[in-house]
Amino acid sequence: MKSDYWLHLKRTVKFGECDSAGIVHFHNLLNWAHQSWEESIHKYGISHKDIFPSTSNKINRGLPIVNCEAKFFYPIELGCILNIEIRPKKINNHLLQIKTIFFNESIKAAEVHIVHCSIDLQTKEKIKLPNCLELWIEASNLENKIKEC
């Protein structure tokens, strides 16, 4: 198995995700990008309970989306098997950008950029990103740098 398997995912476009012409409805791209980064951190070994608050932990941190952008380059149609590439980047101590690229076979079909801000849920002040996410970002960037050598 490739060492960066958590950065490369697949999904098949389903009927309910398309408009009447069989082309993916635009809002699904943002949803898929968000689901992909969640799947990526899970495959890397990070539990959502280590990042997000729940009734079973004492986490007082939120990661709201503060910016998002989606670009379509090629039609994504019903039945397409998309190859998804995740490229996280630490912007600063409290901001994380996740670039998600969708390929239809070898053609770049779409790209999504989502920025999350780490905040204290009580004070709404910016706080440091969780260490486990910083390690995930660092590991993914190491894989990209190794490929560039």
PDB file of N, CA and C in Angstrom, residues 21-117:
ATOM      1  N   ALA A  21     -29.740  16.713 -16.286  1.00  0.00           N
ATOM      2  CA  ALA A  21     -28.891  16.462 -17.451  1.00  0.00           C
ATOM      3  C   ALA A  21     -27.801  15.430 -17.147  1.00  0.00           C
ATOM      4  N   GLY A  22     -27.774  14.921 -15.902  1.00  0.00           N
ATOM      5  CA  GLY A  22     -26.776  13.923 -15.533  1.00  0.00           C
ATOM      6  C   GLY A  22     -25.434  14.504 -15.156  1.00  0.00           C
ATOM      7  N   ILE A  23     -25.390  15.826 -14.914  1.00  0.00           N
ATOM      8  CA  ILE A  23     -24.167  16.505 -14.495  1.00  0.00           C
ATOM      9  C   ILE A  23     -24.274  16.764 -12.994  1.00  0.00           C
ATOM     10  N   VAL A  24     -23.161  16.597 -12.278  1.00  0.00           N
ATOM     11  CA  VAL A  24     -23.180  16.782 -10.829  1.00  0.00           C
ATOM     12  C   VAL A  24     -23.691  18.183 -10.473  1.00  0.00           C
ATOM     13  N   HIS A  25     -24.545  18.242  -9.464  1.00  0.00           N
ATOM     14  CA  HIS A  25     -25.061  19.528  -8.979  1.00  0.00           C
ATOM     15  C   HIS A  25     -23.953  20.198  -8.180  1.00  0.00           C
ATOM     16  N   PHE A  26     -23.733  21.482  -8.399  1.00  0.00           N
ATOM     17  CA  PHE A  26     -22.554  22.204  -7.893  1.00  0.00           C
ATOM     18  C   PHE A  26     -22.320  22.056  -6.394  1.00  0.00           C
ATOM     19  N   HIS A  27     -23.363  22.056  -5.589  1.00  0.00           N
ATOM     20  CA  HIS A  27     -23.148  22.038  -4.136  1.00  0.00           C
ATOM     21  C   HIS A  27     -22.524  20.734  -3.645  1.00  0.00           C
ATOM     22  N   ASN A  28     -22.669  19.677  -4.427  1.00  0.00           N
ATOM     23  CA  ASN A  28     -22.088  18.399  -4.015  1.00  0.00           C
ATOM     24  C   ASN A  28     -20.570  18.436  -3.970  1.00  0.00           C
ATOM     25  N   LEU A  29     -19.965  19.273  -4.796  1.00  0.00           N
ATOM     26  CA  LEU A  29     -18.509  19.347  -4.814  1.00  0.00           C
ATOM     27  C   LEU A  29     -17.956  19.780  -3.450  1.00  0.00           C
ATOM     28  N   LEU A  30     -18.574  20.789  -2.836  1.00  0.00           N
ATOM     29  CA  LEU A  30     -18.135  21.236  -1.506  1.00  0.00           C
ATOM     30  C   LEU A  30     -18.360  20.136  -0.467  1.00  0.00           C
ATOM     31  N   ASN A  31     -19.482  19.468  -0.561  1.00  0.00           N
ATOM     32  CA  ASN A  31     -19.783  18.378   0.360  1.00  0.00           C
ATOM     33  C   ASN A  31     -18.756  17.250   0.213  1.00  0.00           C
ATOM     34  N   TRP A  32     -18.436  16.885  -1.023  1.00  0.00           N
ATOM     35  CA  TRP A  32     -17.459  15.817  -1.244  1.00  0.00           C
ATOM     36  C   TRP A  32     -16.088  16.207  -0.708  1.00  0.00           C
ATOM     37  N   ALA A  33     -15.713  17.469  -0.902  1.00  0.00           N
ATOM     38  CA  ALA A  33     -14.405  17.924  -0.405  1.00  0.00           C
ATOM     39  C   ALA A  33     -14.346  17.794   1.112  1.00  0.00           C
ATOM     40  N   HIS A  34     -15.413  18.194   1.771  1.00  0.00           N
ATOM     41  CA  HIS A  34     -15.449  18.118   3.227  1.00  0.00           C
ATOM     42  C   HIS A  34     -15.425  16.661   3.693  1.00  0.00           C
ATOM     43  N   GLN A  35     -16.213  15.819   3.044  1.00  0.00           N
ATOM     44  CA  GLN A  35     -16.215  14.394   3.392  1.00  0.00           C
ATOM     45  C   GLN A  35     -14.851  13.764   3.143  1.00  0.00           C
ATOM     46  N   SER A  36     -14.168  14.211   2.089  1.00  0.00           N
ATOM     47  CA  SER A  36     -12.865  13.637   1.742  1.00  0.00           C
ATOM     48  C   SER A  36     -11.813  13.942   2.788  1.00  0.00           C
ATOM     49  N   TRP A  37     -11.808  15.175   3.313  1.00  0.00           N
ATOM     50  CA  TRP A  37     -10.790  15.448   4.340  1.00  0.00           C
ATOM     51  C   TRP A  37     -11.108  14.700   5.624  1.00  0.00           C
ATOM     52  N   GLU A  38     -12.380  14.512   5.921  1.00  0.00           N
ATOM     53  CA  GLU A  38     -12.732  13.709   7.091  1.00  0.00           C
ATOM     54  C   GLU A  38     -12.287  12.259   6.910  1.00  0.00           C
ATOM     55  N   GLU A  39     -12.501  11.715   5.713  1.00  0.00           N
ATOM     56  CA  GLU A  39     -12.067  10.347   5.430  1.00  0.00           C
ATOM     57  C   GLU A  39     -10.540  10.252   5.490  1.00  0.00           C
ATOM     58  N   SER A  40      -9.866  11.272   4.984  1.00  0.00           N
ATOM     59  CA  SER A  40      -8.411  11.285   4.976  1.00  0.00           C
ATOM     60  C   SER A  40      -7.838  11.252   6.394  1.00  0.00           C
ATOM     61  N   ILE A  41      -8.358  12.096   7.279  1.00  0.00           N
ATOM     62  CA  ILE A  41      -7.815  12.091   8.643  1.00  0.00           C
ATOM     63  C   ILE A  41      -8.137  10.775   9.348  1.00  0.00           C
ATOM     64  N   HIS A  42      -9.304  10.209   9.049  1.00  0.00           N
ATOM     65  CA  HIS A  42      -9.667   8.917   9.634  1.00  0.00           C
ATOM     66  C   HIS A  42      -8.692   7.828   9.167  1.00  0.00           C
ATOM     67  N   LYS A  43      -8.406   7.788   7.846  1.00  0.00           N
ATOM     68  CA  LYS A  43      -7.471   6.794   7.315  1.00  0.00           C
ATOM     69  C   LYS A  43      -6.062   7.001   7.867  1.00  0.00           C
ATOM     70  N   TYR A  44      -5.719   8.244   8.140  1.00  0.00           N
ATOM     71  CA  TYR A  44      -4.407   8.548   8.708  1.00  0.00           C
ATOM     72  C   TYR A  44      -4.310   8.052  10.161  1.00  0.00           C
ATOM     73  N   GLY A  45      -5.472   7.923  10.829  1.00  0.00           N
ATOM     74  CA  GLY A  45      -5.488   7.408  12.197  1.00  0.00           C
ATOM     75  C   GLY A  45      -5.979   8.392  13.233  1.00  0.00           C
ATOM     76  N   ILE A  46      -6.576   9.490  12.790  1.00  0.00           N
ATOM     77  CA  ILE A  46      -7.096  10.486  13.721  1.00  0.00           C
ATOM     78  C   ILE A  46      -8.603  10.275  13.880  1.00  0.00           C
ATOM     79  N   SER A  47      -9.047  10.159  15.107  1.00  0.00           N
ATOM     80  CA  SER A  47     -10.475  10.025  15.385  1.00  0.00           C
ATOM     81  C   SER A  47     -11.112  11.410  15.435  1.00  0.00           C
ATOM     82  N   HIS A  48     -12.348  11.503  14.986  1.00  0.00           N
ATOM     83  CA  HIS A  48     -13.050  12.792  15.077  1.00  0.00           C
ATOM     84  C   HIS A  48     -13.157  13.247  16.528  1.00  0.00           C
ATOM     85  N   LYS A  49     -13.120  12.303  17.461  1.00  0.00           N
ATOM     86  CA  LYS A  49     -13.191  12.648  18.882  1.00  0.00           C
ATOM     87  C   LYS A  49     -11.923  13.355  19.374  1.00  0.00           C
ATOM     88  N   ASP A  50     -10.828  13.243  18.601  1.00  0.00           N
ATOM     89  CA  ASP A  50      -9.590  13.940  18.952  1.00  0.00           C
ATOM     90  C   ASP A  50      -9.600  15.394  18.479  1.00  0.00           C
ATOM     91  N   ILE A  51     -10.558  15.733  17.640  1.00  0.00           N
ATOM     92  CA  ILE A  51     -10.584  17.067  17.029  1.00  0.00           C
ATOM     93  C   ILE A  51     -11.840  17.849  17.389  1.00  0.00           C
ATOM     94  N   PHE A  52     -12.981  17.177  17.312  1.00  0.00           N
ATOM     95  CA  PHE A  52     -14.262  17.854  17.464  1.00  0.00           C
ATOM     96  C   PHE A  52     -14.906  17.567  18.823  1.00  0.00           C
ATOM     97  N   PRO A  53     -15.645  18.528  19.351  1.00  0.00           N
ATOM     98  CA  PRO A  53     -16.311  18.302  20.632  1.00  0.00           C
ATOM     99  C   PRO A  53     -17.433  17.270  20.507  1.00  0.00           C
ATOM    100  N   SER A  54     -17.628  16.526  21.575  1.00  0.00           N
ATOM    101  CA  SER A  54     -18.731  15.568  21.632  1.00  0.00           C
ATOM    102  C   SER A  54     -19.110  15.381  23.097  1.00  0.00           C
ATOM    103  N   THR A  55     -20.147  14.628  23.331  1.00  0.00           N
ATOM    104  CA  THR A  55     -20.567  14.383  24.708  1.00  0.00           C
ATOM    105  C   THR A  55     -19.577  13.498  25.450  1.00  0.00           C
ATOM    106  N   SER A  56     -18.687  12.796  24.731  1.00  0.00           N
ATOM    107  CA  SER A  56     -17.745  11.878  25.382  1.00  0.00           C
ATOM    108  C   SER A  56     -16.344  12.461  25.577  1.00  0.00           C
ATOM    109  N   ASN A  57     -16.143  13.739  25.249  1.00  0.00           N
ATOM    110  CA  ASN A  57     -14.824  14.335  25.489  1.00  0.00           C
ATOM    111  C   ASN A  57     -14.977  15.760  26.032  1.00  0.00           C
ATOM    112  N   LYS A  58     -13.884  16.341  26.382  1.00  0.00           N
ATOM    113  CA  LYS A  58     -13.910  17.685  26.983  1.00  0.00           C
ATOM    114  C   LYS A  58     -13.324  18.726  26.028  1.00  0.00           C
ATOM    115  N   ILE A  59     -13.357  18.452  24.738  1.00  0.00           N
ATOM    116  CA  ILE A  59     -12.776  19.371  23.759  1.00  0.00           C
ATOM    117  C   ILE A  59     -13.634  20.629  23.657  1.00  0.00           C
ATOM    118  N   ASN A  60     -12.967  21.762  23.756  1.00  0.00           N
ATOM    119  CA  ASN A  60     -13.642  23.065  23.682  1.00  0.00           C
ATOM    120  C   ASN A  60     -13.153  23.814  22.439  1.00  0.00           C
ATOM    121  N   ARG A  61     -12.981  23.086  21.347  1.00  0.00           N
ATOM    122  CA  ARG A  61     -12.456  23.654  20.120  1.00  0.00           C
ATOM    123  C   ARG A  61     -13.447  23.427  18.981  1.00  0.00           C
ATOM    124  N   GLY A  62     -13.562  24.429  18.139  1.00  0.00           N
ATOM    125  CA  GLY A  62     -14.323  24.298  16.908  1.00  0.00           C
ATOM    126  C   GLY A  62     -13.403  24.580  15.731  1.00  0.00           C
ATOM    127  N   LEU A  63     -13.777  24.071  14.582  1.00  0.00           N
ATOM    128  CA  LEU A  63     -13.018  24.311  13.349  1.00  0.00           C
ATOM    129  C   LEU A  63     -13.968  24.810  12.260  1.00  0.00           C
ATOM    130  N   PRO A  64     -14.582  25.974  12.474  1.00  0.00           N
ATOM    131  CA  PRO A  64     -15.530  26.455  11.463  1.00  0.00           C
ATOM    132  C   PRO A  64     -14.831  26.788  10.143  1.00  0.00           C
ATOM    133  N   ILE A  65     -15.581  26.653   9.072  1.00  0.00           N
ATOM    134  CA  ILE A  65     -15.089  27.052   7.753  1.00  0.00           C
ATOM    135  C   ILE A  65     -15.201  28.562   7.660  1.00  0.00           C
ATOM    136  N   VAL A  66     -14.092  29.206   7.300  1.00  0.00           N
ATOM    137  CA  VAL A  66     -14.085  30.670   7.183  1.00  0.00           C
ATOM    138  C   VAL A  66     -13.960  31.118   5.731  1.00  0.00           C
ATOM    139  N   ASN A  67     -13.658  30.179   4.834  1.00  0.00           N
ATOM    140  CA  ASN A  67     -13.579  30.517   3.413  1.00  0.00           C
ATOM    141  C   ASN A  67     -13.681  29.228   2.615  1.00  0.00           C
ATOM    142  N   CYS A  68     -14.381  29.278   1.481  1.00  0.00           N
ATOM    143  CA  CYS A  68     -14.421  28.124   0.588  1.00  0.00           C
ATOM    144  C   CYS A  68     -14.611  28.597  -0.850  1.00  0.00           C
ATOM    145  N   GLU A  69     -14.070  27.815  -1.751  1.00  0.00           N
ATOM    146  CA  GLU A  69     -14.138  28.137  -3.171  1.00  0.00           C
ATOM    147  C   GLU A  69     -14.126  26.838  -3.961  1.00  0.00           C
ATOM    148  N   ALA A  70     -14.943  26.774  -4.990  1.00  0.00           N
ATOM    149  CA  ALA A  70     -14.979  25.600  -5.857  1.00  0.00           C
ATOM    150  C   ALA A  70     -14.857  26.041  -7.309  1.00  0.00           C
ATOM    151  N   LYS A  71     -14.074  25.282  -8.068  1.00  0.00           N
ATOM    152  CA  LYS A  71     -13.906  25.564  -9.496  1.00  0.00           C
ATOM    153  C   LYS A  71     -14.143  24.276 -10.277  1.00  0.00           C
ATOM    154  N   PHE A  72     -14.927  24.384 -11.339  1.00  0.00           N
ATOM    155  CA  PHE A  72     -15.148  23.263 -12.248  1.00  0.00           C
ATOM    156  C   PHE A  72     -14.335  23.495 -13.517  1.00  0.00           C
ATOM    157  N   PHE A  73     -13.645  22.455 -13.970  1.00  0.00           N
ATOM    158  CA  PHE A  73     -12.848  22.548 -15.188  1.00  0.00           C
ATOM    159  C   PHE A  73     -13.355  21.620 -16.286  1.00  0.00           C
ATOM    160  N   TYR A  74     -14.101  20.592 -15.891  1.00  0.00           N
ATOM    161  CA  TYR A  74     -14.548  19.566 -16.828  1.00  0.00           C
ATOM    162  C   TYR A  74     -15.828  18.958 -16.246  1.00  0.00           C
ATOM    163  N   PRO A  75     -16.806  18.631 -17.091  1.00  0.00           N
ATOM    164  CA  PRO A  75     -18.062  18.083 -16.545  1.00  0.00           C
ATOM    165  C   PRO A  75     -17.846  16.805 -15.736  1.00  0.00           C
ATOM    166  N   ILE A  76     -18.539  16.736 -14.622  1.00  0.00           N
ATOM    167  CA  ILE A  76     -18.536  15.529 -13.795  1.00  0.00           C
ATOM    168  C   ILE A  76     -19.922  14.925 -13.942  1.00  0.00           C
ATOM    169  N   GLU A  77     -19.968  13.741 -14.522  1.00  0.00           N
ATOM    170  CA  GLU A  77     -21.242  13.136 -14.898  1.00  0.00           C
ATOM    171  C   GLU A  77     -21.582  11.927 -14.034  1.00  0.00           C
ATOM    172  N   LEU A  78     -22.845  11.567 -14.098  1.00  0.00           N
ATOM    173  CA  LEU A  78     -23.363  10.387 -13.419  1.00  0.00           C
ATOM    174  C   LEU A  78     -22.497   9.175 -13.768  1.00  0.00           C
ATOM    175  N   GLY A  79     -22.093   8.430 -12.753  1.00  0.00           N
ATOM    176  CA  GLY A  79     -21.319   7.216 -12.951  1.00  0.00           C
ATOM    177  C   GLY A  79     -19.821   7.416 -13.009  1.00  0.00           C
ATOM    178  N   CYS A  80     -19.360   8.667 -13.080  1.00  0.00           N
ATOM    179  CA  CYS A  80     -17.910   8.916 -13.098  1.00  0.00           C
ATOM    180  C   CYS A  80     -17.284   8.358 -11.826  1.00  0.00           C
ATOM    181  N   ILE A  81     -16.142   7.748 -11.987  1.00  0.00           N
ATOM    182  CA  ILE A  81     -15.348   7.340 -10.826  1.00  0.00           C
ATOM    183  C   ILE A  81     -14.270   8.394 -10.679  1.00  0.00           C
ATOM    184  N   LEU A  82     -14.397   9.181  -9.625  1.00  0.00           N
ATOM    185  CA  LEU A  82     -13.483  10.294  -9.399  1.00  0.00           C
ATOM    186  C   LEU A  82     -12.313   9.860  -8.535  1.00  0.00           C
ATOM    187  N   ASN A  83     -11.130  10.261  -8.949  1.00  0.00           N
ATOM    188  CA  ASN A  83      -9.941  10.135  -8.110  1.00  0.00           C
ATOM    189  C   ASN A  83      -9.790  11.460  -7.386  1.00  0.00           C
ATOM    190  N   ILE A  84      -9.644  11.395  -6.086  1.00  0.00           N
ATOM    191  CA  ILE A  84      -9.611  12.600  -5.254  1.00  0.00           C
ATOM    192  C   ILE A  84      -8.257  12.693  -4.574  1.00  0.00           C
ATOM    193  N   GLU A  85      -7.672  13.864  -4.677  1.00  0.00           N
ATOM    194  CA  GLU A  85      -6.372  14.110  -4.055  1.00  0.00           C
ATOM    195  C   GLU A  85      -6.529  15.210  -3.014  1.00  0.00           C
ATOM    196  N   ILE A  86      -6.053  14.950  -1.803  1.00  0.00           N
ATOM    197  CA  ILE A  86      -6.137  15.888  -0.692  1.00  0.00           C
ATOM    198  C   ILE A  86      -4.770  16.542  -0.501  1.00  0.00           C
ATOM    199  N   ARG A  87      -4.756  17.884  -0.416  1.00  0.00           N
ATOM    200  CA  ARG A  87      -3.504  18.614  -0.182  1.00  0.00           C
ATOM    201  C   ARG A  87      -3.706  19.644   0.937  1.00  0.00           C
ATOM    202  N   PRO A  88      -3.501  19.230   2.183  1.00  0.00           N
ATOM    203  CA  PRO A  88      -3.648  20.180   3.289  1.00  0.00           C
ATOM    204  C   PRO A  88      -2.438  21.090   3.431  1.00  0.00           C
ATOM    205  N   LYS A  89      -2.682  22.258   3.992  1.00  0.00           N
ATOM    206  CA  LYS A  89      -1.605  23.233   4.193  1.00  0.00           C
ATOM    207  C   LYS A  89      -1.923  24.053   5.440  1.00  0.00           C
ATOM    208  N   LYS A  90      -0.931  24.189   6.303  1.00  0.00           N
ATOM    209  CA  LYS A  90      -1.071  25.047   7.477  1.00  0.00           C
ATOM    210  C   LYS A  90      -0.784  26.482   7.031  1.00  0.00           C
ATOM    211  N   ILE A  91      -1.732  27.370   7.236  1.00  0.00           N
ATOM    212  CA  ILE A  91      -1.555  28.777   6.860  1.00  0.00           C
ATOM    213  C   ILE A  91      -0.834  29.515   7.984  1.00  0.00           C
ATOM    214  N   ASN A  92      -1.295  29.295   9.205  1.00  0.00           N
ATOM    215  CA  ASN A  92      -0.631  29.828  10.399  1.00  0.00           C
ATOM    216  C   ASN A  92      -1.050  28.954  11.579  1.00  0.00           C
ATOM    217  N   ASN A  93      -0.825  29.392  12.814  1.00  0.00           N
ATOM    218  CA  ASN A  93      -1.102  28.541  13.978  1.00  0.00           C
ATOM    219  C   ASN A  93      -2.565  28.179  14.155  1.00  0.00           C
ATOM    220  N   HIS A  94      -3.477  28.947  13.570  1.00  0.00           N
ATOM    221  CA  HIS A  94      -4.898  28.667  13.774  1.00  0.00           C
ATOM    222  C   HIS A  94      -5.677  28.420  12.478  1.00  0.00           C
ATOM    223  N   LEU A  95      -5.039  28.566  11.314  1.00  0.00           N
ATOM    224  CA  LEU A  95      -5.731  28.371  10.036  1.00  0.00           C
ATOM    225  C   LEU A  95      -5.183  27.180   9.261  1.00  0.00           C
ATOM    226  N   LEU A  96      -6.086  26.400   8.699  1.00  0.00           N
ATOM    227  CA  LEU A  96      -5.773  25.217   7.915  1.00  0.00           C
ATOM    228  C   LEU A  96      -6.511  25.310   6.591  1.00  0.00           C
ATOM    229  N   GLN A  97      -5.788  25.145   5.484  1.00  0.00           N
ATOM    230  CA  GLN A  97      -6.431  25.102   4.168  1.00  0.00           C
ATOM    231  C   GLN A  97      -6.352  23.690   3.631  1.00  0.00           C
ATOM    232  N   ILE A  98      -7.457  23.206   3.111  1.00  0.00           N
ATOM    233  CA  ILE A  98      -7.476  21.896   2.486  1.00  0.00           C
ATOM    234  C   ILE A  98      -7.872  22.078   1.025  1.00  0.00           C
ATOM    235  N   LYS A  99      -6.934  21.744   0.151  1.00  0.00           N
ATOM    236  CA  LYS A  99      -7.176  21.780  -1.287  1.00  0.00           C
ATOM    237  C   LYS A  99      -7.544  20.364  -1.701  1.00  0.00           C
ATOM    238  N   THR A 100      -8.677  20.217  -2.348  1.00  0.00           N
ATOM    239  CA  THR A 100      -9.142  18.911  -2.801  1.00  0.00           C
ATOM    240  C   THR A 100      -9.287  18.968  -4.314  1.00  0.00           C
ATOM    241  N   ILE A 101      -8.601  18.069  -4.994  1.00  0.00           N
ATOM    242  CA  ILE A 101      -8.626  18.043  -6.450  1.00  0.00           C
ATOM    243  C   ILE A 101      -9.343  16.775  -6.897  1.00  0.00           C
ATOM    244  N   PHE A 102     -10.284  16.954  -7.829  1.00  0.00           N
ATOM    245  CA  PHE A 102     -11.084  15.856  -8.356  1.00  0.00           C
ATOM    246  C   PHE A 102     -10.668  15.574  -9.796  1.00  0.00           C
ATOM    247  N   PHE A 103     -10.288  14.330 -10.062  1.00  0.00           N
ATOM    248  CA  PHE A 103      -9.894  13.924 -11.404  1.00  0.00           C
ATOM    249  C   PHE A 103     -10.911  12.941 -11.966  1.00  0.00           C
ATOM    250  N   ASN A 104     -11.312  13.164 -13.210  1.00  0.00           N
ATOM    251  CA  ASN A 104     -12.134  12.229 -13.971  1.00  0.00           C
ATOM    252  C   ASN A 104     -11.150  11.520 -14.881  1.00  0.00           C
ATOM    253  N   GLU A 105     -10.782  10.293 -14.505  1.00  0.00           N
ATOM    254  CA  GLU A 105      -9.648   9.590 -15.093  1.00  0.00           C
ATOM    255  C   GLU A 105      -8.417  10.464 -14.869  1.00  0.00           C
ATOM    256  N   SER A 106      -7.721  10.887 -15.896  1.00  0.00           N
ATOM    257  CA  SER A 106      -6.524  11.712 -15.682  1.00  0.00           C
ATOM    258  C   SER A 106      -6.798  13.201 -15.888  1.00  0.00           C
ATOM    259  N   ILE A 107      -8.049  13.555 -16.153  1.00  0.00           N
ATOM    260  CA  ILE A 107      -8.419  14.946 -16.418  1.00  0.00           C
ATOM    261  C   ILE A 107      -8.824  15.634 -15.111  1.00  0.00           C
ATOM    262  N   LYS A 108      -8.204  16.775 -14.838  1.00  0.00           N
ATOM    263  CA  LYS A 108      -8.577  17.556 -13.659  1.00  0.00           C
ATOM    264  C   LYS A 108      -9.964  18.146 -13.909  1.00  0.00           C
ATOM    265  N   ALA A 109     -10.944  17.670 -13.149  1.00  0.00           N
ATOM    266  CA  ALA A 109     -12.328  18.072 -13.365  1.00  0.00           C
ATOM    267  C   ALA A 109     -12.763  19.218 -12.461  1.00  0.00           C
ATOM    268  N   ALA A 110     -12.220  19.272 -11.248  1.00  0.00           N
ATOM    269  CA  ALA A 110     -12.645  20.315 -10.304  1.00  0.00           C
ATOM    270  C   ALA A 110     -11.627  20.430  -9.178  1.00  0.00           C
ATOM    271  N   GLU A 111     -11.745  21.554  -8.469  1.00  0.00           N
ATOM    272  CA  GLU A 111     -10.842  21.826  -7.343  1.00  0.00           C
ATOM    273  C   GLU A 111     -11.616  22.627  -6.304  1.00  0.00           C
ATOM    274  N   VAL A 112     -11.393  22.281  -5.051  1.00  0.00           N
ATOM    275  CA  VAL A 112     -12.045  22.975  -3.936  1.00  0.00           C
ATOM    276  C   VAL A 112     -10.973  23.401  -2.940  1.00  0.00           C
ATOM    277  N   HIS A 113     -11.106  24.636  -2.436  1.00  0.00           N
ATOM    278  CA  HIS A 113     -10.249  25.136  -1.360  1.00  0.00           C
ATOM    279  C   HIS A 113     -11.164  25.458  -0.179  1.00  0.00           C
ATOM    280  N   ILE A 114     -10.872  24.866   0.965  1.00  0.00           N
ATOM    281  CA  ILE A 114     -11.643  25.146   2.179  1.00  0.00           C
ATOM    282  C   ILE A 114     -10.656  25.551   3.274  1.00  0.00           C
ATOM    283  N   VAL A 115     -10.961  26.651   3.971  1.00  0.00           N
ATOM    284  CA  VAL A 115     -10.117  27.122   5.069  1.00  0.00           C
ATOM    285  C   VAL A 115     -10.900  27.003   6.367  1.00  0.00           C
ATOM    286  N   HIS A 116     -10.278  26.330   7.346  1.00  0.00           N
ATOM    287  CA  HIS A 116     -10.858  26.178   8.684  1.00  0.00           C
ATOM    288  C   HIS A 116     -10.054  27.010   9.670  1.00  0.00           C
ATOM    289  N   CYS A 117     -10.732  27.570  10.652  1.00  0.00           N
ATOM    290  CA  CYS A 117     -10.083  28.332  11.711  1.00  0.00           C
ATOM    291  C   CYS A 117     -10.323  27.619  13.041  1.00  0.00           C
TER     292      CYS A 117
END
